[in-house]
Amino acid sequence: VTIELFKRPAAVQSLTLTQQLPSVGASTESIDKVVAAWSVDGLSNVAGFTLVLRASIGWNETRHVGANVCSSSVSCSAVFEDLDWLEPGTTLTVEVQAHNAMGSSDPVLAPRGKEPPLLLVGPPTAPRAVVVSQTTAPSAPGTLATRFGVVWSAPGDYGDGRAANNTDRTTLLGY
């Protein structure tokens, strides 16, 4: 005779929180959605999950989801949408617990340890003092090549709600 005991689920693993921005050219310039992703050590002992998304402004949202949010036996995710009312510069954390009939796992927080909370970013302001110059230079015999130069100053806001001279600001890549 084999007796199988039901126990609390193990804590989730590899919890991350990321912001998904609207696609380039989308009609909105706001914060689109935030995705919490995690893994579990199998789903045989998990009925569902409780997620708590917390913002630095004192707001939080609790969501209860079934084990069907897992695309495989180990990879799970939940999307928080309609967050366009949150301002760039707001920070977020998420806490996830697995649960079953015997109780809940220990909570896991993301980001962990010394990692900073997720900083929401929006679109940066336009670069300042843009100057385009045009010069000509000899090219092939009897022809002139036109060269253009572009010089600009960094935007006043990089999209994270902080001034350009704030050393804690988000670094703008690819401009």
PDB file of N, CA, C and O in Angstrom, residues 2-51:
ATOM      1  N   THR A   2       0.638   2.123  -0.952  1.00  0.00           N
ATOM      2  CA  THR A   2       1.390   3.368  -1.042  1.00  0.00           C
ATOM      3  C   THR A   2       0.473   4.509  -0.643  1.00  0.00           C
ATOM      4  O   THR A   2      -0.641   4.630  -1.147  1.00  0.00           O
ATOM      5  N   ILE A   3       0.943   5.306   0.272  1.00  0.00           N
ATOM      6  CA  ILE A   3       0.188   6.490   0.699  1.00  0.00           C
ATOM      7  C   ILE A   3       0.960   7.713   0.238  1.00  0.00           C
ATOM      8  O   ILE A   3       2.122   7.894   0.591  1.00  0.00           O
ATOM      9  N   GLU A   4       0.307   8.521  -0.568  1.00  0.00           N
ATOM     10  CA  GLU A   4       0.946   9.743  -1.065  1.00  0.00           C
ATOM     11  C   GLU A   4       0.391  10.931  -0.310  1.00  0.00           C
ATOM     12  O   GLU A   4      -0.819  11.148  -0.279  1.00  0.00           O
ATOM     13  N   LEU A   5       1.267  11.658   0.353  1.00  0.00           N
ATOM     14  CA  LEU A   5       0.852  12.822   1.125  1.00  0.00           C
ATOM     15  C   LEU A   5       0.878  14.065   0.259  1.00  0.00           C
ATOM     16  O   LEU A   5       1.795  14.265  -0.519  1.00  0.00           O
ATOM     17  N   PHE A   6      -0.128  14.876   0.410  1.00  0.00           N
ATOM     18  CA  PHE A   6      -0.201  16.140  -0.321  1.00  0.00           C
ATOM     19  C   PHE A   6       0.517  17.182   0.505  1.00  0.00           C
ATOM     20  O   PHE A   6       0.339  17.260   1.720  1.00  0.00           O
ATOM     21  N   LYS A   7       1.359  17.984  -0.095  1.00  0.00           N
ATOM     22  CA  LYS A   7       2.090  18.999   0.659  1.00  0.00           C
ATOM     23  C   LYS A   7       1.999  20.341  -0.046  1.00  0.00           C
ATOM     24  O   LYS A   7       1.585  20.436  -1.197  1.00  0.00           O
ATOM     25  N   ARG A   8       2.413  21.377   0.669  1.00  0.00           N
ATOM     26  CA  ARG A   8       2.430  22.718   0.082  1.00  0.00           C
ATOM     27  C   ARG A   8       3.359  22.727  -1.125  1.00  0.00           C
ATOM     28  O   ARG A   8       4.359  22.022  -1.157  1.00  0.00           O
ATOM     29  N   PRO A   9       3.051  23.571  -2.120  1.00  0.00           N
ATOM     30  CA  PRO A   9       3.940  23.647  -3.288  1.00  0.00           C
ATOM     31  C   PRO A   9       5.255  24.334  -2.932  1.00  0.00           C
ATOM     32  O   PRO A   9       5.334  25.108  -1.977  1.00  0.00           O
ATOM     33  N   ALA A  10       6.260  24.040  -3.718  1.00  0.00           N
ATOM     34  CA  ALA A  10       7.555  24.709  -3.561  1.00  0.00           C
ATOM     35  C   ALA A  10       7.433  26.142  -4.070  1.00  0.00           C
ATOM     36  O   ALA A  10       6.556  26.467  -4.866  1.00  0.00           O
ATOM     37  N   ALA A  11       8.323  26.992  -3.606  1.00  0.00           N
ATOM     38  CA  ALA A  11       8.334  28.396  -4.046  1.00  0.00           C
ATOM     39  C   ALA A  11       8.669  28.472  -5.528  1.00  0.00           C
ATOM     40  O   ALA A  11       9.385  27.623  -6.065  1.00  0.00           O
ATOM     41  N   VAL A  12       8.147  29.499  -6.191  1.00  0.00           N
ATOM     42  CA  VAL A  12       8.462  29.714  -7.605  1.00  0.00           C
ATOM     43  C   VAL A  12       9.933  30.083  -7.741  1.00  0.00           C
ATOM     44  O   VAL A  12      10.573  30.501  -6.783  1.00  0.00           O
ATOM     45  N   GLN A  13      10.455  29.934  -8.948  1.00  0.00           N
ATOM     46  CA  GLN A  13      11.869  30.202  -9.213  1.00  0.00           C
ATOM     47  C   GLN A  13      11.996  31.186 -10.366  1.00  0.00           C
ATOM     48  O   GLN A  13      11.078  31.360 -11.160  1.00  0.00           O
ATOM     49  N   SER A  14      13.155  31.788 -10.465  1.00  0.00           N
ATOM     50  CA  SER A  14      13.516  32.646 -11.606  1.00  0.00           C
ATOM     51  C   SER A  14      12.466  33.701 -11.927  1.00  0.00           C
ATOM     52  O   SER A  14      12.123  33.923 -13.086  1.00  0.00           O
ATOM     53  N   LEU A  15      11.941  34.366 -10.924  1.00  0.00           N
ATOM     54  CA  LEU A  15      10.906  35.379 -11.123  1.00  0.00           C
ATOM     55  C   LEU A  15      11.513  36.655 -11.698  1.00  0.00           C
ATOM     56  O   LEU A  15      12.512  37.162 -11.199  1.00  0.00           O
ATOM     57  N   THR A  16      10.910  37.153 -12.787  1.00  0.00           N
ATOM     58  CA  THR A  16      11.345  38.404 -13.401  1.00  0.00           C
ATOM     59  C   THR A  16      10.131  39.292 -13.660  1.00  0.00           C
ATOM     60  O   THR A  16       9.001  38.805 -13.765  1.00  0.00           O
ATOM     61  N   LEU A  17      10.375  40.569 -13.781  1.00  0.00           N
ATOM     62  CA  LEU A  17       9.340  41.550 -14.087  1.00  0.00           C
ATOM     63  C   LEU A  17       9.887  42.455 -15.174  1.00  0.00           C
ATOM     64  O   LEU A  17      10.954  43.057 -15.013  1.00  0.00           O
ATOM     65  N   THR A  18       9.176  42.555 -16.309  1.00  0.00           N
ATOM     66  CA  THR A  18       9.641  43.373 -17.424  1.00  0.00           C
ATOM     67  C   THR A  18       8.513  44.233 -17.967  1.00  0.00           C
ATOM     68  O   THR A  18       7.338  43.865 -17.879  1.00  0.00           O
ATOM     69  N   GLN A  19       8.882  45.361 -18.518  1.00  0.00           N
ATOM     70  CA  GLN A  19       7.926  46.264 -19.147  1.00  0.00           C
ATOM     71  C   GLN A  19       7.927  46.014 -20.638  1.00  0.00           C
ATOM     72  O   GLN A  19       8.986  45.892 -21.255  1.00  0.00           O
ATOM     73  N   GLN A  20       6.746  45.927 -21.240  1.00  0.00           N
ATOM     74  CA  GLN A  20       6.633  45.830 -22.688  1.00  0.00           C
ATOM     75  C   GLN A  20       6.082  47.145 -23.189  1.00  0.00           C
ATOM     76  O   GLN A  20       4.968  47.532 -22.829  1.00  0.00           O
ATOM     77  N   LEU A  21       6.872  47.824 -23.998  1.00  0.00           N
ATOM     78  CA  LEU A  21       6.462  49.113 -24.538  1.00  0.00           C
ATOM     79  C   LEU A  21       5.629  48.915 -25.797  1.00  0.00           C
ATOM     80  O   LEU A  21       5.739  47.890 -26.463  1.00  0.00           O
ATOM     81  N   PRO A  22       4.798  49.894 -26.138  1.00  0.00           N
ATOM     82  CA  PRO A  22       4.048  49.805 -27.393  1.00  0.00           C
ATOM     83  C   PRO A  22       5.014  49.682 -28.562  1.00  0.00           C
ATOM     84  O   PRO A  22       6.143  50.156 -28.507  1.00  0.00           O
ATOM     85  N   SER A  23       4.578  49.060 -29.625  1.00  0.00           N
ATOM     86  CA  SER A  23       5.428  48.917 -30.795  1.00  0.00           C
ATOM     87  C   SER A  23       5.668  50.285 -31.437  1.00  0.00           C
ATOM     88  O   SER A  23       4.866  51.206 -31.269  1.00  0.00           O
ATOM     89  N   VAL A  24       6.765  50.410 -32.140  1.00  0.00           N
ATOM     90  CA  VAL A  24       7.101  51.664 -32.813  1.00  0.00           C
ATOM     91  C   VAL A  24       5.977  52.004 -33.790  1.00  0.00           C
ATOM     92  O   VAL A  24       5.510  51.160 -34.533  1.00  0.00           O
ATOM     93  N   GLY A  25       5.523  53.232 -33.755  1.00  0.00           N
ATOM     94  CA  GLY A  25       4.452  53.667 -34.628  1.00  0.00           C
ATOM     95  C   GLY A  25       3.063  53.430 -34.055  1.00  0.00           C
ATOM     96  O   GLY A  25       2.068  53.773 -34.679  1.00  0.00           O
ATOM     97  N   ALA A  26       2.979  52.836 -32.859  1.00  0.00           N
ATOM     98  CA  ALA A  26       1.667  52.610 -32.251  1.00  0.00           C
ATOM     99  C   ALA A  26       1.044  53.954 -31.911  1.00  0.00           C
ATOM    100  O   ALA A  26       1.727  54.954 -31.709  1.00  0.00           O
ATOM    101  N   SER A  27      -0.268  53.971 -31.814  1.00  0.00           N
ATOM    102  CA  SER A  27      -0.970  55.231 -31.569  1.00  0.00           C
ATOM    103  C   SER A  27      -0.807  55.713 -30.129  1.00  0.00           C
ATOM    104  O   SER A  27      -1.071  56.856 -29.827  1.00  0.00           O
ATOM    105  N   THR A  28      -0.357  54.857 -29.232  1.00  0.00           N
ATOM    106  CA  THR A  28      -0.188  55.249 -27.840  1.00  0.00           C
ATOM    107  C   THR A  28       1.285  55.477 -27.526  1.00  0.00           C
ATOM    108  O   THR A  28       2.140  54.819 -28.086  1.00  0.00           O
ATOM    109  N   GLU A  29       1.545  56.415 -26.656  1.00  0.00           N
ATOM    110  CA  GLU A  29       2.914  56.657 -26.200  1.00  0.00           C
ATOM    111  C   GLU A  29       3.007  56.400 -24.707  1.00  0.00           C
ATOM    112  O   GLU A  29       3.799  56.977 -24.009  1.00  0.00           O
ATOM    113  N   SER A  30       2.150  55.507 -24.204  1.00  0.00           N
ATOM    114  CA  SER A  30       2.100  55.267 -22.773  1.00  0.00           C
ATOM    115  C   SER A  30       2.717  53.917 -22.431  1.00  0.00           C
ATOM    116  O   SER A  30       3.112  53.155 -23.294  1.00  0.00           O
ATOM    117  N   ILE A  31       2.753  53.660 -21.147  1.00  0.00           N
ATOM    118  CA  ILE A  31       3.213  52.376 -20.654  1.00  0.00           C
ATOM    119  C   ILE A  31       2.181  51.349 -21.091  1.00  0.00           C
ATOM    120  O   ILE A  31       0.992  51.515 -20.853  1.00  0.00           O
ATOM    121  N   ASP A  32       2.605  50.307 -21.765  1.00  0.00           N
ATOM    122  CA  ASP A  32       1.669  49.357 -22.347  1.00  0.00           C
ATOM    123  C   ASP A  32       1.301  48.250 -21.365  1.00  0.00           C
ATOM    124  O   ASP A  32       0.166  48.126 -20.960  1.00  0.00           O
ATOM    125  N   LYS A  33       2.277  47.434 -20.997  1.00  0.00           N
ATOM    126  CA  LYS A  33       1.993  46.341 -20.081  1.00  0.00           C
ATOM    127  C   LYS A  33       3.256  45.888 -19.381  1.00  0.00           C
ATOM    128  O   LYS A  33       4.368  46.184 -19.807  1.00  0.00           O
ATOM    129  N   VAL A  34       3.055  45.148 -18.299  1.00  0.00           N
ATOM    130  CA  VAL A  34       4.145  44.604 -17.507  1.00  0.00           C
ATOM    131  C   VAL A  34       3.924  43.097 -17.427  1.00  0.00           C
ATOM    132  O   VAL A  34       2.800  42.637 -17.227  1.00  0.00           O
ATOM    133  N   VAL A  35       5.000  42.329 -17.611  1.00  0.00           N
ATOM    134  CA  VAL A  35       4.903  40.874 -17.618  1.00  0.00           C
ATOM    135  C   VAL A  35       5.723  40.306 -16.461  1.00  0.00           C
ATOM    136  O   VAL A  35       6.900  40.618 -16.316  1.00  0.00           O
ATOM    137  N   ALA A  36       5.068  39.473 -15.644  1.00  0.00           N
ATOM    138  CA  ALA A  36       5.759  38.705 -14.614  1.00  0.00           C
ATOM    139  C   ALA A  36       5.965  37.303 -15.183  1.00  0.00           C
ATOM    140  O   ALA A  36       5.033  36.707 -15.730  1.00  0.00           O
ATOM    141  N   ALA A  37       7.183  36.787 -15.112  1.00  0.00           N
ATOM    142  CA  ALA A  37       7.483  35.443 -15.616  1.00  0.00           C
ATOM    143  C   ALA A  37       8.252  34.684 -14.536  1.00  0.00           C
ATOM    144  O   ALA A  37       9.070  35.263 -13.826  1.00  0.00           O
ATOM    145  N   TRP A  38       7.971  33.384 -14.418  1.00  0.00           N
ATOM    146  CA  TRP A  38       8.622  32.574 -13.406  1.00  0.00           C
ATOM    147  C   TRP A  38       8.631  31.123 -13.851  1.00  0.00           C
ATOM    148  O   TRP A  38       8.010  30.756 -14.839  1.00  0.00           O
ATOM    149  N   SER A  39       9.337  30.314 -13.096  1.00  0.00           N
ATOM    150  CA  SER A  39       9.338  28.884 -13.363  1.00  0.00           C
ATOM    151  C   SER A  39       8.975  28.144 -12.088  1.00  0.00           C
ATOM    152  O   SER A  39       9.050  28.695 -10.984  1.00  0.00           O
ATOM    153  N   VAL A  40       8.529  26.913 -12.260  1.00  0.00           N
ATOM    154  CA  VAL A  40       8.170  26.061 -11.119  1.00  0.00           C
ATOM    155  C   VAL A  40       8.812  24.694 -11.335  1.00  0.00           C
ATOM    156  O   VAL A  40       9.170  24.325 -12.448  1.00  0.00           O
ATOM    157  N   ASP A  41       8.924  23.961 -10.259  1.00  0.00           N
ATOM    158  CA  ASP A  41       9.487  22.616 -10.328  1.00  0.00           C
ATOM    159  C   ASP A  41       8.339  21.632 -10.536  1.00  0.00           C
ATOM    160  O   ASP A  41       7.967  20.882  -9.651  1.00  0.00           O
ATOM    161  N   GLY A  42       7.716  21.702 -11.715  1.00  0.00           N
ATOM    162  CA  GLY A  42       6.578  20.841 -12.032  1.00  0.00           C
ATOM    163  C   GLY A  42       5.273  21.422 -11.518  1.00  0.00           C
ATOM    164  O   GLY A  42       5.248  22.238 -10.606  1.00  0.00           O
ATOM    165  N   LEU A  43       4.158  21.000 -12.142  1.00  0.00           N
ATOM    166  CA  LEU A  43       2.838  21.533 -11.776  1.00  0.00           C
ATOM    167  C   LEU A  43       1.951  20.531 -11.061  1.00  0.00           C
ATOM    168  O   LEU A  43       0.815  20.842 -10.726  1.00  0.00           O
ATOM    169  N   SER A  44       2.448  19.329 -10.804  1.00  0.00           N
ATOM    170  CA  SER A  44       1.594  18.299 -10.204  1.00  0.00           C
ATOM    171  C   SER A  44       1.087  18.685  -8.820  1.00  0.00           C
ATOM    172  O   SER A  44       0.062  18.194  -8.376  1.00  0.00           O
ATOM    173  N   ASN A  45       1.772  19.591  -8.165  1.00  0.00           N
ATOM    174  CA  ASN A  45       1.406  19.984  -6.808  1.00  0.00           C
ATOM    175  C   ASN A  45       0.929  21.437  -6.742  1.00  0.00           C
ATOM    176  O   ASN A  45       0.909  22.036  -5.685  1.00  0.00           O
ATOM    177  N   VAL A  46       0.573  22.027  -7.886  1.00  0.00           N
ATOM    178  CA  VAL A  46       0.200  23.442  -7.928  1.00  0.00           C
ATOM    179  C   VAL A  46      -1.208  23.589  -8.499  1.00  0.00           C
ATOM    180  O   VAL A  46      -1.501  23.090  -9.585  1.00  0.00           O
ATOM    181  N   ALA A  47      -2.079  24.286  -7.768  1.00  0.00           N
ATOM    182  CA  ALA A  47      -3.428  24.576  -8.270  1.00  0.00           C
ATOM    183  C   ALA A  47      -3.473  25.944  -8.947  1.00  0.00           C
ATOM    184  O   ALA A  47      -4.263  26.175  -9.848  1.00  0.00           O
ATOM    185  N   GLY A  48      -2.632  26.871  -8.490  1.00  0.00           N
ATOM    186  CA  GLY A  48      -2.621  28.208  -9.049  1.00  0.00           C
ATOM    187  C   GLY A  48      -1.583  29.080  -8.369  1.00  0.00           C
ATOM    188  O   GLY A  48      -0.760  28.595  -7.589  1.00  0.00           O
ATOM    189  N   PHE A  49      -1.667  30.370  -8.669  1.00  0.00           N
ATOM    190  CA  PHE A  49      -0.676  31.322  -8.161  1.00  0.00           C
ATOM    191  C   PHE A  49      -1.378  32.598  -7.720  1.00  0.00           C
ATOM    192  O   PHE A  49      -2.408  32.975  -8.275  1.00  0.00           O
ATOM    193  N   THR A  50      -0.788  33.270  -6.740  1.00  0.00           N
ATOM    194  CA  THR A  50      -1.228  34.597  -6.334  1.00  0.00           C
ATOM    195  C   THR A  50      -0.092  35.556  -6.634  1.00  0.00           C
ATOM    196  O   THR A  50       1.047  35.318  -6.225  1.00  0.00           O
ATOM    197  N   LEU A  51      -0.402  36.627  -7.378  1.00  0.00           N
ATOM    198  CA  LEU A  51       0.584  37.640  -7.723  1.00  0.00           C
ATOM    199  C   LEU A  51       0.153  38.958  -7.117  1.00  0.00           C
ATOM    200  O   LEU A  51      -1.035  39.309  -7.157  1.00  0.00           O
TER     201      LEU A  51
END
